[in-house]
Amino acid sequence: MWRRRRVRKKKPVSRHYQAHKELARGIIHERLEHWSGFYGLTYNRVAIKNQKTCWGSCSEHGNLNFNYKIVFLPEPLMDYVIVHELCHLYELNHSPAFWAHVARAMPDYKAQRSHLRKMTHIPAHGFPSSSAARAMLD
Ligand SMILES: [Zn+2]
C-alpha cells in the first residue's frame, strides 16, 4: 500500500509585502525608538508582518508585532498604532489606565482611533474590506 504524500501548499508571499517589508521595518523602528524614549519603555522583539486582520499586537513577553501596511497610513495614524502597542507594555488591556498612558503621548488619540476605524483602504495597497479594517487593532 502506498500513500500519496500530501504536499502542503505554501502560502504565497505577497509581492507588495516583499518589496516593502524592510522599508516598513526601518520606519517602524525609528518611530518605536522615538516613542519608547518618550515613555522610557523597553520592548523585546519586533516583528513586521503581513496580516489581514490586525494593525499591531503586543505579547505578554513584550514582543511587538506590526502590520507592514501601517507605514502607508497617514503619519498620525501610524504613530497612534505604535503608541497603542507600546502602551500595552504597561497594560495588556484597554482599561482607563491604558488609555491614560496613550493620552500622555497623544492627547487627541480618540480622533486617530476613530479615523483608523473608518479606514477602509490604504493608499498604495487596498484593504480587503472595511469590516476587516475596523476590527484590526488589538
Ligand atoms: Zn490594544
Short mmCIF file of N, CA and C and ligand atoms in Angstrom, two decimals:
data_model
loop_
_atom_site.label_atom_id
_atom_site.label_comp_id
_atom_site.label_asym_id
_atom_site.label_seq_id
_atom_site.Cartn_x
_atom_site.Cartn_y
_atom_site.Cartn_z
N MET A 1 0.82 -1.20 0.00
CA MET A 1 0.00 0.00 0.00
C MET A 1 0.87 1.26 0.00
N TRP A 2 0.49 2.15 -0.77
CA TRP A 2 1.27 3.38 -0.79
C TRP A 2 0.39 4.56 -0.44
N ARG A 3 1.01 5.49 0.03
CA ARG A 3 0.28 6.68 0.44
C ARG A 3 0.80 7.88 -0.34
N ARG A 4 -0.08 8.58 -0.81
CA ARG A 4 0.35 9.76 -1.56
C ARG A 4 0.81 10.82 -0.57
N ARG A 5 1.97 11.32 -0.83
CA ARG A 5 2.46 12.35 0.07
C ARG A 5 1.71 13.64 -0.11
N ARG A 6 1.24 14.11 0.96
CA ARG A 6 0.49 15.36 0.87
C ARG A 6 1.49 16.52 0.89
N VAL A 7 1.53 17.25 -0.15
CA VAL A 7 2.44 18.40 -0.19
C VAL A 7 1.66 19.62 0.26
N ARG A 8 2.16 20.19 1.28
CA ARG A 8 1.48 21.36 1.81
C ARG A 8 1.76 22.56 0.93
N LYS A 9 0.72 23.14 0.46
CA LYS A 9 0.92 24.33 -0.39
C LYS A 9 1.36 25.49 0.47
N LYS A 10 2.45 26.09 0.08
CA LYS A 10 2.92 27.26 0.82
C LYS A 10 2.06 28.46 0.48
N LYS A 11 1.78 29.25 1.51
CA LYS A 11 1.04 30.47 1.28
C LYS A 11 1.90 31.40 0.42
N PRO A 12 1.38 31.91 -0.65
CA PRO A 12 2.21 32.79 -1.47
C PRO A 12 2.53 34.08 -0.72
N VAL A 13 3.78 34.49 -0.77
CA VAL A 13 4.16 35.73 -0.10
C VAL A 13 3.84 36.88 -1.04
N SER A 14 3.10 37.83 -0.50
CA SER A 14 2.68 38.93 -1.38
C SER A 14 3.90 39.72 -1.85
N ARG A 15 3.85 40.10 -3.11
CA ARG A 15 4.97 40.83 -3.69
C ARG A 15 5.08 42.22 -3.08
N HIS A 16 3.94 42.78 -2.78
CA HIS A 16 3.94 44.12 -2.17
C HIS A 16 4.61 44.07 -0.80
N TYR A 17 4.31 43.03 -0.06
CA TYR A 17 4.92 42.84 1.26
C TYR A 17 6.43 42.65 1.13
N GLN A 18 6.84 41.78 0.24
CA GLN A 18 8.27 41.53 0.00
C GLN A 18 9.00 42.83 -0.31
N ALA A 19 8.36 43.63 -1.16
CA ALA A 19 9.02 44.84 -1.64
C ALA A 19 9.09 45.94 -0.57
N HIS A 20 8.20 45.88 0.43
CA HIS A 20 8.12 47.00 1.38
C HIS A 20 8.42 46.63 2.81
N LYS A 21 8.68 45.36 3.04
CA LYS A 21 8.88 44.90 4.42
C LYS A 21 10.06 45.62 5.10
N GLU A 22 11.19 45.71 4.41
CA GLU A 22 12.38 46.31 5.03
C GLU A 22 12.22 47.82 5.20
N LEU A 23 11.57 48.42 4.23
CA LEU A 23 11.25 49.84 4.36
C LEU A 23 10.39 50.05 5.61
N ALA A 24 9.37 49.20 5.74
CA ALA A 24 8.46 49.30 6.88
C ALA A 24 9.23 49.08 8.19
N ARG A 25 10.12 48.11 8.20
CA ARG A 25 10.90 47.82 9.41
C ARG A 25 11.70 49.06 9.83
N GLY A 26 12.34 49.70 8.87
CA GLY A 26 13.14 50.89 9.16
C GLY A 26 12.30 52.00 9.77
N ILE A 27 11.16 52.27 9.14
CA ILE A 27 10.30 53.36 9.61
C ILE A 27 9.73 53.03 10.98
N ILE A 28 9.27 51.80 11.15
CA ILE A 28 8.65 51.40 12.42
C ILE A 28 9.68 51.44 13.55
N HIS A 29 10.89 51.00 13.28
CA HIS A 29 11.93 51.05 14.31
C HIS A 29 12.25 52.48 14.72
N GLU A 30 12.27 53.34 13.73
CA GLU A 30 12.57 54.75 14.00
C GLU A 30 11.48 55.34 14.91
N ARG A 31 10.22 55.07 14.59
CA ARG A 31 9.12 55.61 15.40
C ARG A 31 9.08 54.95 16.78
N LEU A 32 9.42 53.66 16.82
CA LEU A 32 9.44 52.95 18.10
C LEU A 32 10.50 53.54 19.02
N GLU A 33 11.65 53.87 18.45
CA GLU A 33 12.71 54.46 19.26
C GLU A 33 12.24 55.79 19.83
N HIS A 34 11.62 56.56 18.97
CA HIS A 34 11.11 57.85 19.41
C HIS A 34 10.12 57.70 20.56
N TRP A 35 9.10 56.85 20.38
CA TRP A 35 8.03 56.75 21.39
C TRP A 35 8.45 55.96 22.61
N SER A 36 9.31 54.99 22.47
CA SER A 36 9.75 54.27 23.66
C SER A 36 10.65 55.20 24.49
N GLY A 37 11.36 56.11 23.81
CA GLY A 37 12.15 57.12 24.52
C GLY A 37 11.24 58.06 25.30
N PHE A 38 10.15 58.43 24.68
CA PHE A 38 9.16 59.30 25.33
C PHE A 38 8.67 58.66 26.63
N TYR A 39 8.34 57.37 26.55
CA TYR A 39 7.79 56.68 27.72
C TYR A 39 8.86 56.10 28.64
N GLY A 40 10.07 55.97 28.15
CA GLY A 40 11.09 55.28 28.92
C GLY A 40 10.80 53.79 29.04
N LEU A 41 10.25 53.23 27.97
CA LEU A 41 9.90 51.81 27.96
C LEU A 41 10.91 51.02 27.14
N THR A 42 11.09 49.78 27.51
CA THR A 42 11.88 48.90 26.64
C THR A 42 11.00 47.76 26.17
N TYR A 43 11.23 47.38 24.93
CA TYR A 43 10.45 46.28 24.37
C TYR A 43 11.39 45.18 23.96
N ASN A 44 10.81 44.07 23.63
CA ASN A 44 11.60 42.90 23.30
C ASN A 44 11.79 42.79 21.79
N ARG A 45 11.20 41.81 21.19
CA ARG A 45 11.35 41.60 19.74
C ARG A 45 10.30 42.39 18.96
N VAL A 46 10.66 42.77 17.76
CA VAL A 46 9.69 43.43 16.88
C VAL A 46 9.57 42.61 15.61
N ALA A 47 8.35 42.26 15.25
CA ALA A 47 8.12 41.53 14.00
C ALA A 47 7.27 42.38 13.07
N ILE A 48 7.66 42.37 11.81
CA ILE A 48 6.91 43.10 10.79
C ILE A 48 6.15 42.06 9.98
N LYS A 49 4.85 42.12 10.06
CA LYS A 49 4.03 41.07 9.45
C LYS A 49 3.10 41.59 8.38
N ASN A 50 2.57 40.64 7.67
CA ASN A 50 1.57 40.97 6.66
C ASN A 50 0.29 40.27 7.08
N GLN A 51 -0.52 41.01 7.81
CA GLN A 51 -1.74 40.40 8.34
C GLN A 51 -2.95 41.05 7.72
N LYS A 52 -4.00 40.28 7.65
CA LYS A 52 -5.23 40.83 7.08
C LYS A 52 -6.10 41.46 8.15
N THR A 53 -5.94 40.99 9.36
CA THR A 53 -6.93 41.39 10.36
C THR A 53 -6.35 42.14 11.55
N CYS A 54 -5.13 42.60 11.45
CA CYS A 54 -4.54 43.21 12.64
C CYS A 54 -3.52 44.28 12.25
N TRP A 55 -3.61 45.45 12.89
CA TRP A 55 -2.60 46.50 12.65
C TRP A 55 -1.35 46.27 13.49
N GLY A 56 -1.60 45.74 14.66
CA GLY A 56 -0.47 45.55 15.56
C GLY A 56 -0.90 44.74 16.76
N SER A 57 0.06 44.17 17.47
CA SER A 57 -0.27 43.47 18.70
C SER A 57 0.96 43.46 19.60
N CYS A 58 0.70 43.11 20.87
CA CYS A 58 1.75 43.10 21.86
C CYS A 58 1.57 41.85 22.70
N SER A 59 2.63 41.10 22.90
CA SER A 59 2.51 39.87 23.69
C SER A 59 2.88 40.13 25.14
N GLU A 60 2.54 39.19 25.99
CA GLU A 60 2.86 39.37 27.41
C GLU A 60 4.37 39.31 27.65
N HIS A 61 5.13 38.86 26.67
CA HIS A 61 6.58 38.84 26.81
C HIS A 61 7.24 40.12 26.28
N GLY A 62 6.39 41.08 25.94
CA GLY A 62 6.93 42.35 25.45
C GLY A 62 7.37 42.32 24.00
N ASN A 63 6.88 41.34 23.25
CA ASN A 63 7.15 41.31 21.81
C ASN A 63 6.09 42.10 21.07
N LEU A 64 6.54 42.90 20.14
CA LEU A 64 5.62 43.73 19.39
C LEU A 64 5.52 43.24 17.95
N ASN A 65 4.31 43.22 17.44
CA ASN A 65 4.09 42.88 16.03
C ASN A 65 3.39 44.03 15.35
N PHE A 66 3.87 44.34 14.17
CA PHE A 66 3.21 45.39 13.40
C PHE A 66 2.94 44.93 11.99
N ASN A 67 1.81 45.36 11.50
CA ASN A 67 1.46 45.13 10.12
C ASN A 67 2.29 46.10 9.26
N TYR A 68 2.98 45.61 8.27
CA TYR A 68 3.84 46.50 7.45
C TYR A 68 3.03 47.61 6.80
N LYS A 69 1.72 47.39 6.65
CA LYS A 69 0.89 48.39 5.97
C LYS A 69 0.72 49.66 6.77
N ILE A 70 1.09 49.65 8.06
CA ILE A 70 0.90 50.90 8.82
C ILE A 70 1.76 52.03 8.28
N VAL A 71 2.86 51.69 7.57
CA VAL A 71 3.68 52.77 7.04
C VAL A 71 3.01 53.48 5.86
N PHE A 72 1.91 52.93 5.38
CA PHE A 72 1.16 53.59 4.31
C PHE A 72 0.01 54.41 4.85
N LEU A 73 -0.16 54.38 6.14
CA LEU A 73 -1.20 55.20 6.76
C LEU A 73 -0.70 56.64 6.89
N PRO A 74 -1.61 57.59 7.03
CA PRO A 74 -1.15 58.94 7.37
C PRO A 74 -0.34 58.86 8.67
N GLU A 75 0.68 59.69 8.77
CA GLU A 75 1.63 59.56 9.87
C GLU A 75 1.01 59.57 11.27
N PRO A 76 0.03 60.45 11.55
CA PRO A 76 -0.54 60.41 12.91
C PRO A 76 -1.20 59.07 13.23
N LEU A 77 -1.73 58.41 12.21
CA LEU A 77 -2.37 57.11 12.44
C LEU A 77 -1.32 56.03 12.68
N MET A 78 -0.24 56.09 11.92
CA MET A 78 0.85 55.14 12.14
C MET A 78 1.40 55.31 13.56
N ASP A 79 1.61 56.56 13.95
CA ASP A 79 2.11 56.82 15.29
C ASP A 79 1.13 56.32 16.35
N TYR A 80 -0.14 56.48 16.07
CA TYR A 80 -1.14 56.01 17.03
C TYR A 80 -1.04 54.49 17.22
N VAL A 81 -0.88 53.76 16.14
CA VAL A 81 -0.76 52.29 16.25
C VAL A 81 0.47 51.94 17.09
N ILE A 82 1.56 52.66 16.85
CA ILE A 82 2.81 52.37 17.57
C ILE A 82 2.68 52.71 19.06
N VAL A 83 2.11 53.87 19.34
CA VAL A 83 1.90 54.27 20.74
C VAL A 83 0.94 53.29 21.43
N HIS A 84 -0.11 52.91 20.73
CA HIS A 84 -1.09 51.97 21.28
C HIS A 84 -0.41 50.67 21.70
N GLU A 85 0.39 50.11 20.81
CA GLU A 85 1.04 48.83 21.15
C GLU A 85 2.08 49.01 22.25
N LEU A 86 2.82 50.11 22.23
CA LEU A 86 3.79 50.36 23.30
C LEU A 86 3.09 50.45 24.65
N CYS A 87 1.92 51.07 24.69
CA CYS A 87 1.20 51.22 25.96
C CYS A 87 0.68 49.88 26.48
N HIS A 88 0.59 48.89 25.60
CA HIS A 88 0.24 47.55 26.08
C HIS A 88 1.38 46.94 26.90
N LEU A 89 2.56 47.55 26.86
CA LEU A 89 3.63 47.08 27.74
C LEU A 89 3.32 47.45 29.19
N TYR A 90 2.51 48.50 29.38
CA TYR A 90 2.03 48.86 30.72
C TYR A 90 0.83 48.00 31.11
N GLU A 91 -0.10 47.94 30.17
CA GLU A 91 -1.40 47.30 30.45
C GLU A 91 -1.78 46.46 29.25
N LEU A 92 -1.97 45.17 29.48
CA LEU A 92 -2.38 44.32 28.37
C LEU A 92 -3.90 44.28 28.25
N ASN A 93 -4.51 45.44 28.27
CA ASN A 93 -5.96 45.51 28.16
C ASN A 93 -6.31 46.91 27.68
N HIS A 94 -7.58 47.19 27.57
CA HIS A 94 -8.00 48.53 27.16
C HIS A 94 -8.72 49.25 28.29
N SER A 95 -8.16 49.17 29.45
CA SER A 95 -8.73 49.81 30.64
C SER A 95 -8.51 51.32 30.59
N PRO A 96 -9.21 52.06 31.44
CA PRO A 96 -8.95 53.52 31.50
C PRO A 96 -7.47 53.83 31.78
N ALA A 97 -6.81 52.98 32.56
CA ALA A 97 -5.38 53.20 32.83
C ALA A 97 -4.56 53.10 31.54
N PHE A 98 -4.93 52.15 30.71
CA PHE A 98 -4.26 52.01 29.42
C PHE A 98 -4.42 53.29 28.59
N TRP A 99 -5.66 53.75 28.47
CA TRP A 99 -5.91 54.94 27.63
C TRP A 99 -5.25 56.18 28.21
N ALA A 100 -5.11 56.22 29.51
CA ALA A 100 -4.42 57.36 30.13
C ALA A 100 -2.95 57.39 29.69
N HIS A 101 -2.33 56.22 29.55
CA HIS A 101 -0.96 56.17 29.04
C HIS A 101 -0.90 56.65 27.60
N VAL A 102 -1.85 56.18 26.80
CA VAL A 102 -1.89 56.59 25.38
C VAL A 102 -2.02 58.12 25.30
N ALA A 103 -2.89 58.67 26.14
CA ALA A 103 -3.17 60.11 26.11
C ALA A 103 -1.94 60.95 26.48
N ARG A 104 -1.02 60.39 27.25
CA ARG A 104 0.19 61.14 27.60
C ARG A 104 0.97 61.54 26.35
N ALA A 105 1.05 60.62 25.40
CA ALA A 105 1.77 60.92 24.16
C ALA A 105 0.85 61.60 23.15
N MET A 106 -0.43 61.28 23.23
CA MET A 106 -1.36 61.65 22.18
C MET A 106 -2.69 62.08 22.77
N PRO A 107 -2.75 63.34 23.21
CA PRO A 107 -4.00 63.80 23.83
C PRO A 107 -5.20 63.65 22.89
N ASP A 108 -4.95 63.67 21.58
CA ASP A 108 -6.06 63.56 20.63
C ASP A 108 -6.23 62.15 20.08
N TYR A 109 -5.85 61.16 20.87
CA TYR A 109 -5.87 59.78 20.38
C TYR A 109 -7.26 59.32 19.93
N LYS A 110 -8.30 59.90 20.53
CA LYS A 110 -9.66 59.46 20.15
C LYS A 110 -9.96 59.76 18.69
N ALA A 111 -9.46 60.90 18.22
CA ALA A 111 -9.66 61.26 16.81
C ALA A 111 -8.90 60.28 15.92
N GLN A 112 -7.68 59.94 16.30
CA GLN A 112 -6.89 58.98 15.50
C GLN A 112 -7.56 57.62 15.49
N ARG A 113 -8.07 57.26 16.67
CA ARG A 113 -8.69 55.96 16.80
C ARG A 113 -9.92 55.84 15.91
N SER A 114 -10.74 56.88 15.91
CA SER A 114 -11.96 56.78 15.11
C SER A 114 -11.62 56.89 13.61
N HIS A 115 -10.61 57.68 13.30
CA HIS A 115 -10.16 57.77 11.91
C HIS A 115 -9.68 56.39 11.43
N LEU A 116 -8.91 55.75 12.26
CA LEU A 116 -8.37 54.43 11.90
C LEU A 116 -9.50 53.41 11.73
N ARG A 117 -10.49 53.53 12.55
CA ARG A 117 -11.61 52.59 12.46
C ARG A 117 -12.42 52.77 11.19
N LYS A 118 -12.41 54.01 10.70
CA LYS A 118 -13.17 54.29 9.47
C LYS A 118 -12.35 53.99 8.23
N MET A 119 -11.09 53.71 8.45
CA MET A 119 -10.18 53.45 7.34
C MET A 119 -10.62 52.18 6.59
N THR A 120 -10.90 52.33 5.32
CA THR A 120 -11.31 51.15 4.58
C THR A 120 -10.28 50.80 3.53
N HIS A 121 -9.33 51.68 3.35
CA HIS A 121 -8.41 51.47 2.25
C HIS A 121 -7.14 52.24 2.54
N ILE A 122 -6.03 51.66 2.19
CA ILE A 122 -4.77 52.33 2.46
C ILE A 122 -4.15 52.71 1.13
N PRO A 123 -3.71 53.97 1.00
CA PRO A 123 -3.08 54.35 -0.25
C PRO A 123 -1.95 53.36 -0.55
N ALA A 124 -1.82 53.02 -1.77
CA ALA A 124 -0.77 52.11 -2.23
C ALA A 124 -1.13 50.64 -2.05
N HIS A 125 -2.09 50.37 -1.21
CA HIS A 125 -2.46 48.96 -1.06
C HIS A 125 -3.84 48.87 -0.44
N GLY A 126 -4.77 48.39 -1.17
CA GLY A 126 -6.13 48.36 -0.67
C GLY A 126 -6.36 47.28 0.37
N PHE A 127 -7.25 47.55 1.24
CA PHE A 127 -7.62 46.54 2.22
C PHE A 127 -8.78 45.70 1.71
N PRO A 128 -8.84 44.49 2.14
CA PRO A 128 -9.87 43.60 1.63
C PRO A 128 -11.29 44.09 1.89
N SER A 129 -11.55 44.56 3.08
CA SER A 129 -12.90 45.04 3.35
C SER A 129 -12.91 45.98 4.53
N SER A 130 -13.91 46.81 4.57
CA SER A 130 -13.96 47.78 5.64
C SER A 130 -14.20 47.11 6.99
N SER A 131 -14.97 46.04 6.99
CA SER A 131 -15.24 45.41 8.29
C SER A 131 -13.96 44.79 8.84
N ALA A 132 -13.12 44.28 7.96
CA ALA A 132 -11.83 43.75 8.41
C ALA A 132 -10.98 44.87 8.98
N ALA A 133 -11.00 46.01 8.29
CA ALA A 133 -10.17 47.13 8.75
C ALA A 133 -10.64 47.64 10.11
N ARG A 134 -11.95 47.60 10.32
CA ARG A 134 -12.49 48.13 11.58
C ARG A 134 -12.06 47.31 12.79
N ALA A 135 -11.91 46.03 12.58
CA ALA A 135 -11.62 45.16 13.72
C ALA A 135 -10.12 44.88 13.88
N MET A 136 -9.31 45.73 13.23
CA MET A 136 -7.91 45.34 13.14
C MET A 136 -7.01 45.65 14.31
N LEU A 137 -7.35 46.58 15.14
CA LEU A 137 -6.41 46.96 16.17
C LEU A 137 -6.71 46.26 17.49
N ASP A 138 -5.73 45.58 17.98
CA ASP A 138 -5.90 44.96 19.29
C ASP A 138 -4.62 44.87 20.08
ZN ZN B 1 -4.93 47.28 22.05
#
